[in-house]
Amino acid sequence: MTGPSLVKTGSTRFIVFFIVLNLCLWIEARSSEPQHASFPPRGWNSYDSFCWTISEAEFLQTAEIVSKRLLPHGYQYVVVDYLWYRKKVEGAYVDSLGFDVIDEWGRMHPDPVRWPSSKGGKGFKEVAEKVHRMGLKFGIHVMGGISTQAYNANTLVMDSVKGGAYEESGRQWRAKDIGIKEKACVWMSHGFMSVNTKLGAGKAFLRSLYHQYAEWGVDFIKHDCVFGTDFNIEEITYVSEVLKELDRPVLYSISPGTSVTPRLAKEVSQLVNMYRITGDDWDTWKDVAAHFDISRDLSASSMIGAQGLQGKSWPDLDMLPLGWLTDPGSNFGPHRACNLNLEEQKTQMTLWSMAKSPLMFGGDVRKLDDATYNLITNPTLLEINSYSSNNKEFPYITATTVFRNKHKGHPHHPTGKNISTKHAFGLTSCKEPKANTWSIVDKNRGQICWNQYSSEKLEKPFCLYNRKALLSFDEELKHNKFYQGKLHLQTYDKAESCLGASSQQKLTSKDYSQGALSPCKLDANQMWELHSNGTLENSYSGLCAVLNPVKAEASSSGVRSWIATGRRGEVYIAFFNLNQVKTTVSAKISDIAKALPNKKNLEGASCKSHELWSGKDFGPTKDSVSVQVEPHGPALFVLHCSHA
């Protein structure tokens, strides 16, 4: 080999080595970067105490208190919930039309009367700057799609990349080109509708929204009417892409969570950082109790702390409606105390912590009482919420109910005793195997039935009937591609109402969407498509119809338990008494050992324990832990075990 060839070969090897070295350093640097939402996010949200009416002065006063009293405990986000753009004038309410502040591009801007620093098109810039100077992060609530007000005004769509109006195919695009009026948010039908994300103009509109929020200094976005029975995977996916391209991380939360299943959670978890798993949680015992089953199911599906947008994602049990509150849908600010008693509040905070839910306090911090403050800043609960692992429901417990000093003992398993079940209409991901069970039974009558030969045996078949279109609709149906091949379904063949997939009211945690009958109209929520694989898909949410078993007995009673391991080797076991009477709950150390991955650490070990709420120390014991739990209350043991 000649001299020049040796030099050339050596140079090539050096270049390759240099490239590989730099690639390794880049990968190492990226892996050492802190993950977004590494722990369940924690903060304060205005909805439970102000509904939509909060002002700039009230918000900044709240933020100041949060920074002083709650930030030291990890509550770092302060979030303005919905309708910050609505004028607080006579006639304005949650689903009113024509009272919103929008710019020439159809984008929402803060009401300048309630938010005076937003005047001159400044948006939330000054508020965000003040929040950041307090050491906090700033968040806002946004609705999915485009506002009805912008659609009616037919505003131009902004091209936030090139500037000016969005142009394609030789023309400028407007709101009526991208809005899908048939897909209005069912629980705010006068407020917002979906946009067509298959269009470049639809994507441009969404991009212009989120670029604006980033320019304002927003750190947290709660995106509503896009999940649960309002599922809009196209918009979630595109918004996630836009946020990923920003020069700084923005935490992405989606809601509501009505009828969420593990399968649905898996479809969104990598795109977001938080996703609601129930309807709105308010201060009723049934709302609290409604979180046990879905929390169990998502934990069993390994969804707690799964991969999320630029970091991790967390199932969100919703805000903590504790302290001084308002009412859902109200035009008034905080004016009443929480309806949960102290035991029920402790149960809520304990479950939220054991399930590693984001902790977003909703009460008015200006009237934060000592009991509420001590509860939401309890160091043991916050330690569990951030740092515990192997969090899951623990079924191997024994419950003894106390009746006037008489004890009635029975082993308890969360799946409950054998009780009769009924079936209710519901929605699920179309990817669920149980969704493939619909078929045409009678073509002439348009009869479609849930397959009685499926695993969910019914006493009699459940059938729906395709409605014959009214003559007044015929012409519109011929020209509206949106409805081609779609079905208008009724519960019997001569009914006057049609079946909608989602309730027209915003549901709370205790509510389960079972479909809603209302006068037939050209509405995506009432349109269905029967596919060849046996799925019956709703045109509003893209979810599929199923019949779900519903227990005849209320789910807000019984006894439940969760376990987790701590970062220092401790074991946490929580008991929850959902009954209305005192109940003694017990668990064997050997059963706890079997349920945890490092069971050898507990097998044959002697355990000392401390019960959080009573403050009592127990042990040492090799046998079991046991305690009497108040009605609707919790017990939380911290176990320290050794073989010495």
GROMACS .gro file of C-alpha atoms in nm, residues 312-643:
model
  332
  312LYS     CA    1  -4.344   0.979   3.182
  313SER     CA    2  -4.723   0.968   3.196
  314TRP     CA    3  -4.959   0.928   3.491
  315PRO     CA    4  -5.323   0.818   3.525
  316ASP     CA    5  -5.499   1.122   3.673
  317LEU     CA    6  -5.767   1.065   3.938
  318ASP     CA    7  -5.864   1.435   3.905
  319MET     CA    8  -5.833   1.731   4.139
  320LEU     CA    9  -5.867   1.721   4.515
  321PRO     CA   10  -6.194   1.906   4.600
  322LEU     CA   11  -6.100   1.977   4.961
  323GLY     CA   12  -6.130   2.289   5.175
  324TRP     CA   13  -6.335   2.588   5.053
  325LEU     CA   14  -6.518   2.524   4.722
  326THR     CA   15  -6.775   2.633   4.466
  327ASP     CA   16  -7.027   2.416   4.277
  328PRO     CA   17  -6.990   2.254   3.933
  329GLY     CA   18  -7.107   2.481   3.651
  330SER     CA   19  -7.145   2.775   3.889
  331ASN     CA   20  -7.113   3.145   3.806
  332PHE     CA   21  -6.984   3.207   4.159
  333GLY     CA   22  -6.653   3.165   4.333
  334PRO     CA   23  -6.579   2.976   4.657
  335HIS     CA   24  -6.867   2.988   4.903
  336ARG     CA   25  -6.896   2.655   5.087
  337ALA     CA   26  -6.700   2.390   5.275
  338CYS     CA   27  -6.613   2.047   5.137
  339ASN     CA   28  -6.895   1.794   5.185
  340LEU     CA   29  -6.662   1.502   5.260
  341ASN     CA   30  -6.602   1.426   5.626
  342LEU     CA   31  -6.244   1.399   5.752
  343GLU     CA   32  -6.228   1.019   5.715
  344GLU     CA   33  -6.347   1.042   5.355
  345GLN     CA   34  -6.093   1.313   5.282
  346LYS     CA   35  -5.816   1.095   5.426
  347THR     CA   36  -5.936   0.806   5.209
  348GLN     CA   37  -5.918   1.024   4.899
  349MET     CA   38  -5.571   1.155   4.974
  350THR     CA   39  -5.442   0.808   5.067
  351LEU     CA   40  -5.575   0.643   4.749
  352TRP     CA   41  -5.448   0.926   4.527
  353SER     CA   42  -5.103   0.885   4.686
  354MET     CA   43  -5.092   0.503   4.671
  355ALA     CA   44  -5.209   0.509   4.307
  356LYS     CA   45  -4.946   0.776   4.229
  357SER     CA   46  -5.200   1.014   4.081
  358PRO     CA   47  -5.106   1.375   4.007
  359LEU     CA   48  -5.204   1.584   4.310
  360MET     CA   49  -5.383   1.900   4.198
  361PHE     CA   50  -5.542   2.076   4.494
  362GLY     CA   51  -5.869   2.253   4.408
  363GLY     CA   52  -5.968   2.438   4.725
  364ASP     CA   53  -5.937   2.813   4.789
  365VAL     CA   54  -5.590   2.851   4.943
  366ARG     CA   55  -5.686   3.195   5.076
  367LYS     CA   56  -5.906   3.010   5.329
  368LEU     CA   57  -5.684   2.704   5.375
  369ASP     CA   58  -5.766   2.551   5.714
  370ASP     CA   59  -5.510   2.358   5.918
  371ALA     CA   60  -5.678   2.018   5.875
  372THR     CA   61  -5.680   2.046   5.494
  373TYR     CA   62  -5.327   2.187   5.484
  374ASN     CA   63  -5.191   1.906   5.704
  375LEU     CA   64  -5.366   1.648   5.487
  376ILE     CA   65  -5.239   1.765   5.148
  377THR     CA   66  -4.884   1.820   5.281
  378ASN     CA   67  -4.856   1.498   5.483
  379PRO     CA   68  -4.493   1.393   5.433
  380THR     CA   69  -4.564   1.017   5.431
  381LEU     CA   70  -4.831   1.049   5.164
  382LEU     CA   71  -4.614   1.277   4.950
  383GLU     CA   72  -4.321   1.037   4.987
  384ILE     CA   73  -4.541   0.751   4.865
  385ASN     CA   74  -4.683   0.962   4.582
  386SER     CA   75  -4.340   1.053   4.445
  387TYR     CA   76  -4.102   0.770   4.529
  388SER     CA   77  -4.286   0.443   4.595
  389SER     CA   78  -4.293   0.154   4.347
  390ASN     CA   79  -4.484  -0.169   4.284
  391ASN     CA   80  -4.808   0.019   4.362
  392LYS     CA   81  -5.112  -0.204   4.320
  393GLU     CA   82  -5.432  -0.325   4.476
  394PHE     CA   83  -5.381  -0.602   4.733
  395PRO     CA   84  -5.672  -0.850   4.750
  396TYR     CA   85  -5.563  -1.081   5.033
  397ILE     CA   86  -5.724  -0.918   5.333
  398THR     CA   87  -5.974  -1.023   5.597
  399ALA     CA   88  -6.252  -0.791   5.712
  400THR     CA   89  -6.453  -0.815   6.034
  401THR     CA   90  -6.748  -0.577   6.053
  402VAL     CA   91  -6.833  -0.433   6.394
  403PHE     CA   92  -7.206  -0.417   6.485
  404ARG     CA   93  -7.268  -0.278   6.833
  405ASN     CA   94  -6.978  -0.469   6.984
  406LYS     CA   95  -7.069  -0.783   6.789
  407HIS     CA   96  -6.830  -0.893   6.516
  408LYS     CA   97  -6.920  -1.048   6.188
  409GLY     CA   98  -6.610  -1.192   6.021
  410HIS     CA   99  -6.560  -1.276   5.657
  411PRO     CA  100  -6.265  -1.299   5.419
  412HIS     CA  101  -6.268  -1.022   5.164
  413HIS     CA  102  -6.165  -1.009   4.801
  414PRO     CA  103  -6.221  -0.690   4.595
  415THR     CA  104  -6.404  -0.876   4.321
  416GLY     CA  105  -6.680  -0.926   4.576
  417LYS     CA  106  -6.926  -1.202   4.647
  418ASN     CA  107  -7.141  -1.365   4.384
  419ILE     CA  108  -7.408  -1.107   4.307
  420SER     CA  109  -7.638  -1.069   4.014
  421THR     CA  110  -7.527  -0.851   3.726
  422LYS     CA  111  -7.712  -0.653   3.465
  423HIS     CA  112  -7.572  -0.508   3.145
  424ALA     CA  113  -7.549  -0.146   3.045
  425PHE     CA  114  -7.468   0.017   2.713
  426GLY     CA  115  -7.118   0.163   2.713
  427LEU     CA  116  -6.815   0.257   2.502
  428THR     CA  117  -6.466   0.117   2.469
  429SER     CA  118  -6.167   0.121   2.236
  430CYS     CA  119  -6.253  -0.042   1.904
  431LYS     CA  120  -5.936  -0.248   1.950
  432GLU     CA  121  -6.092  -0.435   2.243
  433PRO     CA  122  -6.187  -0.791   2.139
  434LYS     CA  123  -6.525  -0.764   2.313
  435ALA     CA  124  -6.622  -0.479   2.077
  436ASN     CA  125  -6.640  -0.721   1.779
  437THR     CA  126  -6.979  -0.862   1.873
  438TRP     CA  127  -7.245  -0.673   1.676
  439SER     CA  128  -7.426  -0.817   1.377
  440ILE     CA  129  -7.725  -0.750   1.152
  441VAL     CA  130  -8.015  -0.975   1.255
  442ASP     CA  131  -8.296  -0.837   1.040
  443LYS     CA  132  -8.207  -0.628   0.733
  444ASN     CA  133  -8.565  -0.528   0.659
  445ARG     CA  134  -8.616  -0.380   1.007
  446GLY     CA  135  -8.259  -0.253   1.030
  447GLN     CA  136  -8.212  -0.462   1.344
  448ILE     CA  137  -7.857  -0.478   1.485
  449CYS     CA  138  -7.793  -0.695   1.791
  450TRP     CA  139  -7.521  -0.756   2.044
  451ASN     CA  140  -7.412  -1.115   1.978
  452GLN     CA  141  -7.587  -1.329   2.239
  453TYR     CA  142  -7.330  -1.602   2.175
  454SER     CA  143  -7.046  -1.389   2.310
  455SER     CA  144  -6.891  -1.454   2.654
  456GLU     CA  145  -7.129  -1.196   2.804
  457LYS     CA  146  -7.443  -1.411   2.809
  458LEU     CA  147  -7.763  -1.208   2.822
  459GLU     CA  148  -8.108  -1.317   2.931
  460LYS     CA  149  -8.240  -1.177   2.603
  461PRO     CA  150  -8.061  -1.017   2.305
  462PHE     CA  151  -7.996  -0.645   2.316
  463CYS     CA  152  -8.088  -0.490   1.980
  464LEU     CA  153  -8.091  -0.149   1.816
  465TYR     CA  154  -8.280  -0.035   1.506
  466ASN     CA  155  -8.160   0.182   1.220
  467ARG     CA  156  -8.394   0.478   1.188
  468LYS     CA  157  -8.546   0.568   0.854
  469ALA     CA  158  -8.426   0.920   0.765
  470LEU     CA  159  -8.685   1.196   0.778
  471LEU     CA  160  -8.772   1.347   0.443
  472SER     CA  161  -8.642   1.683   0.561
  473PHE     CA  162  -8.303   1.523   0.609
  474ASP     CA  163  -8.288   1.336   0.277
  475GLU     CA  164  -8.140   1.607   0.063
  476GLU     CA  165  -7.880   1.703   0.322
  477LEU     CA  166  -7.781   1.341   0.370
  478LYS     CA  167  -7.720   1.302  -0.004
  479HIS     CA  168  -7.474   1.590  -0.006
  480ASN     CA  169  -7.306   1.537   0.330
  481LYS     CA  170  -7.016   1.294   0.294
  482PHE     CA  171  -6.982   1.290   0.670
  483TYR     CA  172  -7.294   1.074   0.703
  484GLN     CA  173  -7.244   0.833   0.414
  485GLY     CA  174  -7.267   0.476   0.541
  486LYS     CA  175  -7.366   0.589   0.891
  487LEU     CA  176  -7.658   0.467   1.101
  488HIS     CA  177  -7.912   0.654   1.316
  489LEU     CA  178  -7.997   0.406   1.593
  490GLN     CA  179  -8.302   0.372   1.815
  491THR     CA  180  -8.389   0.134   2.097
  492TYR     CA  181  -8.699   0.012   1.914
  493ASP     CA  182  -8.807   0.042   1.552
  494LYS     CA  183  -9.073   0.314   1.594
  495ALA     CA  184  -8.900   0.531   1.852
  496GLU     CA  185  -8.884   0.909   1.820
  497SER     CA  186  -8.543   0.948   1.990
  498CYS     CA  187  -8.199   0.841   1.871
  499LEU     CA  188  -7.910   0.692   2.066
  500GLY     CA  189  -7.612   0.917   2.130
  501ALA     CA  190  -7.285   0.773   2.255
  502SER     CA  191  -7.203   1.043   2.510
  503SER     CA  192  -7.407   1.228   2.769
  504GLN     CA  193  -7.489   1.589   2.689
  505GLN     CA  194  -7.400   1.680   3.046
  506LYS     CA  195  -7.053   1.676   3.197
  507LEU     CA  196  -7.037   1.360   3.407
  508THR     CA  197  -6.880   1.318   3.749
  509SER     CA  198  -6.664   1.028   3.867
  510LYS     CA  199  -6.958   0.824   3.995
  511ASP     CA  200  -7.137   0.848   3.658
  512TYR     CA  201  -7.078   0.599   3.380
  513SER     CA  202  -7.163   0.693   3.025
  514GLN     CA  203  -7.447   0.463   2.919
  515GLY     CA  204  -7.557   0.643   2.607
  516ALA     CA  205  -7.822   0.911   2.587
  517LEU     CA  206  -8.154   0.920   2.404
  518SER     CA  207  -8.250   1.257   2.256
  519PRO     CA  208  -8.444   1.389   1.957
  520CYS     CA  209  -8.289   1.265   1.633
  521LYS     CA  210  -8.067   1.517   1.456
  522LEU     CA  211  -7.769   1.540   1.223
  523ASP     CA  212  -7.508   1.501   1.494
  524ALA     CA  213  -7.194   1.287   1.500
  525ASN     CA  214  -7.276   1.179   1.855
  526GLN     CA  215  -7.589   1.004   1.715
  527MET     CA  216  -7.417   0.853   1.412
  528TRP     CA  217  -7.282   0.496   1.408
  529GLU     CA  218  -7.104   0.274   1.159
  530LEU     CA  219  -7.123  -0.106   1.165
  531HIS     CA  220  -6.796  -0.253   1.038
  532SER     CA  221  -6.743  -0.594   0.883
  533ASN     CA  222  -6.546  -0.708   1.190
  534GLY     CA  223  -6.854  -0.664   1.410
  535THR     CA  224  -6.762  -0.331   1.572
  536LEU     CA  225  -7.021  -0.055   1.603
  537GLU     CA  226  -6.822   0.270   1.591
  538ASN     CA  227  -6.948   0.609   1.701
  539SER     CA  228  -6.873   0.898   1.464
  540TYR     CA  229  -6.815   1.151   1.743
  541SER     CA  230  -6.553   0.975   1.954
  542GLY     CA  231  -6.436   0.688   1.734
  543LEU     CA  232  -6.513   0.453   2.025
  544CYS     CA  233  -6.715   0.137   1.987
  545ALA     CA  234  -7.036   0.023   2.155
  546VAL     CA  235  -7.036  -0.264   2.405
  547LEU     CA  236  -7.259  -0.402   2.677
  548ASN     CA  237  -7.082  -0.392   3.012
  549PRO     CA  238  -7.179  -0.594   3.318
  550VAL     CA  239  -7.305  -0.368   3.597
  551LYS     CA  240  -7.323  -0.500   3.951
  552ALA     CA  241  -7.666  -0.482   4.106
  553GLU     CA  242  -7.498  -0.394   4.435
  554ALA     CA  243  -7.345  -0.048   4.480
  555SER     CA  244  -6.968  -0.039   4.444
  556SER     CA  245  -6.927   0.222   4.717
  557SER     CA  246  -6.913  -0.036   4.997
  558GLY     CA  247  -6.679  -0.316   5.100
  559VAL     CA  248  -6.312  -0.314   5.193
  560ARG     CA  249  -6.015  -0.247   4.964
  561SER     CA  250  -5.639  -0.246   5.009
  562TRP     CA  251  -5.328  -0.124   4.825
  563ILE     CA  252  -4.959  -0.201   4.874
  564ALA     CA  253  -4.634  -0.041   4.758
  565THR     CA  254  -4.263  -0.049   4.839
  566GLY     CA  255  -4.062   0.252   4.949
  567ARG     CA  256  -3.724   0.369   4.825
  568ARG     CA  257  -3.558   0.275   5.158
  569GLY     CA  258  -3.694  -0.079   5.167
  570GLU     CA  259  -4.008  -0.003   5.368
  571VAL     CA  260  -4.344  -0.154   5.270
  572TYR     CA  261  -4.668   0.044   5.263
  573ILE     CA  262  -5.007  -0.122   5.305
  574ALA     CA  263  -5.327   0.082   5.301
  575PHE     CA  264  -5.669  -0.042   5.411
  576PHE     CA  265  -5.985   0.133   5.293
  577ASN     CA  266  -6.317   0.079   5.469
  578LEU     CA  267  -6.590   0.168   5.220
  579ASN     CA  268  -6.858   0.044   5.460
  580GLN     CA  269  -7.077   0.266   5.674
  581VAL     CA  270  -6.972   0.086   5.995
  582LYS     CA  271  -6.638   0.030   6.167
  583THR     CA  272  -6.451  -0.265   6.024
  584THR     CA  273  -6.144  -0.451   6.147
  585VAL     CA  274  -5.914  -0.523   5.854
  586SER     CA  275  -5.618  -0.764   5.862
  587ALA     CA  276  -5.346  -0.884   5.626
  588LYS     CA  277  -5.088  -1.160   5.672
  589ILE     CA  278  -4.720  -1.072   5.632
  590SER     CA  279  -4.676  -1.392   5.425
  591ASP     CA  280  -4.944  -1.276   5.179
  592ILE     CA  281  -4.786  -0.932   5.152
  593ALA     CA  282  -4.452  -1.102   5.076
  594LYS     CA  283  -4.605  -1.306   4.793
  595ALA     CA  284  -4.747  -0.994   4.629
  596LEU     CA  285  -4.416  -0.805   4.609
  597PRO     CA  286  -4.125  -0.872   4.370
  598ASN     CA  287  -3.858  -0.909   4.643
  599LYS     CA  288  -4.062  -1.147   4.853
  600LYS     CA  289  -3.754  -1.304   5.014
  601ASN     CA  290  -3.704  -0.980   5.206
  602LEU     CA  291  -4.033  -1.043   5.388
  603GLU     CA  292  -4.058  -1.422   5.410
  604GLY     CA  293  -4.004  -1.517   5.771
  605ALA     CA  294  -3.915  -1.160   5.861
  606SER     CA  295  -4.013  -0.979   6.178
  607CYS     CA  296  -4.191  -0.650   6.103
  608LYS     CA  297  -4.237  -0.337   6.305
  609SER     CA  298  -4.508  -0.105   6.180
  610HIS     CA  299  -4.640   0.245   6.228
  611GLU     CA  300  -5.000   0.334   6.142
  612LEU     CA  301  -5.013   0.684   6.000
  613TRP     CA  302  -5.360   0.807   6.094
  614SER     CA  303  -5.373   0.680   6.452
  615GLY     CA  304  -5.006   0.750   6.512
  616LYS     CA  305  -4.968   0.408   6.681
  617ASP     CA  306  -4.667   0.177   6.661
  618PHE     CA  307  -4.720  -0.199   6.630
  619GLY     CA  308  -4.499  -0.505   6.645
  620PRO     CA  309  -4.269  -0.668   6.607
  621THR     CA  310  -4.475  -0.940   6.439
  622LYS     CA  311  -4.417  -1.222   6.192
  623ASP     CA  312  -4.784  -1.295   6.149
  624SER     CA  313  -5.012  -1.009   6.043
  625VAL     CA  314  -5.113  -0.645   6.069
  626SER     CA  315  -5.462  -0.559   6.185
  627VAL     CA  316  -5.653  -0.244   6.275
  628GLN     CA  317  -6.007  -0.119   6.324
  629VAL     CA  318  -6.091   0.130   6.046
  630GLU     CA  319  -6.353   0.402   6.075
  631PRO     CA  320  -6.651   0.412   5.831
  632HIS     CA  321  -6.535   0.544   5.489
  633GLY     CA  322  -6.188   0.583   5.640
  634PRO     CA  323  -5.837   0.452   5.570
  635ALA     CA  324  -5.551   0.299   5.764
  636LEU     CA  325  -5.194   0.321   5.636
  637PHE     CA  326  -4.917   0.100   5.774
  638VAL     CA  327  -4.548   0.162   5.716
  639LEU     CA  328  -4.367  -0.171   5.766
  640HIS     CA  329  -3.998  -0.205   5.847
  641CYS     CA  330  -3.904  -0.572   5.830
  642SER     CA  331  -3.582  -0.763   5.906
  643HIS     CA  332  -3.460  -1.118   5.960
   0.00000   0.00000   0.00000
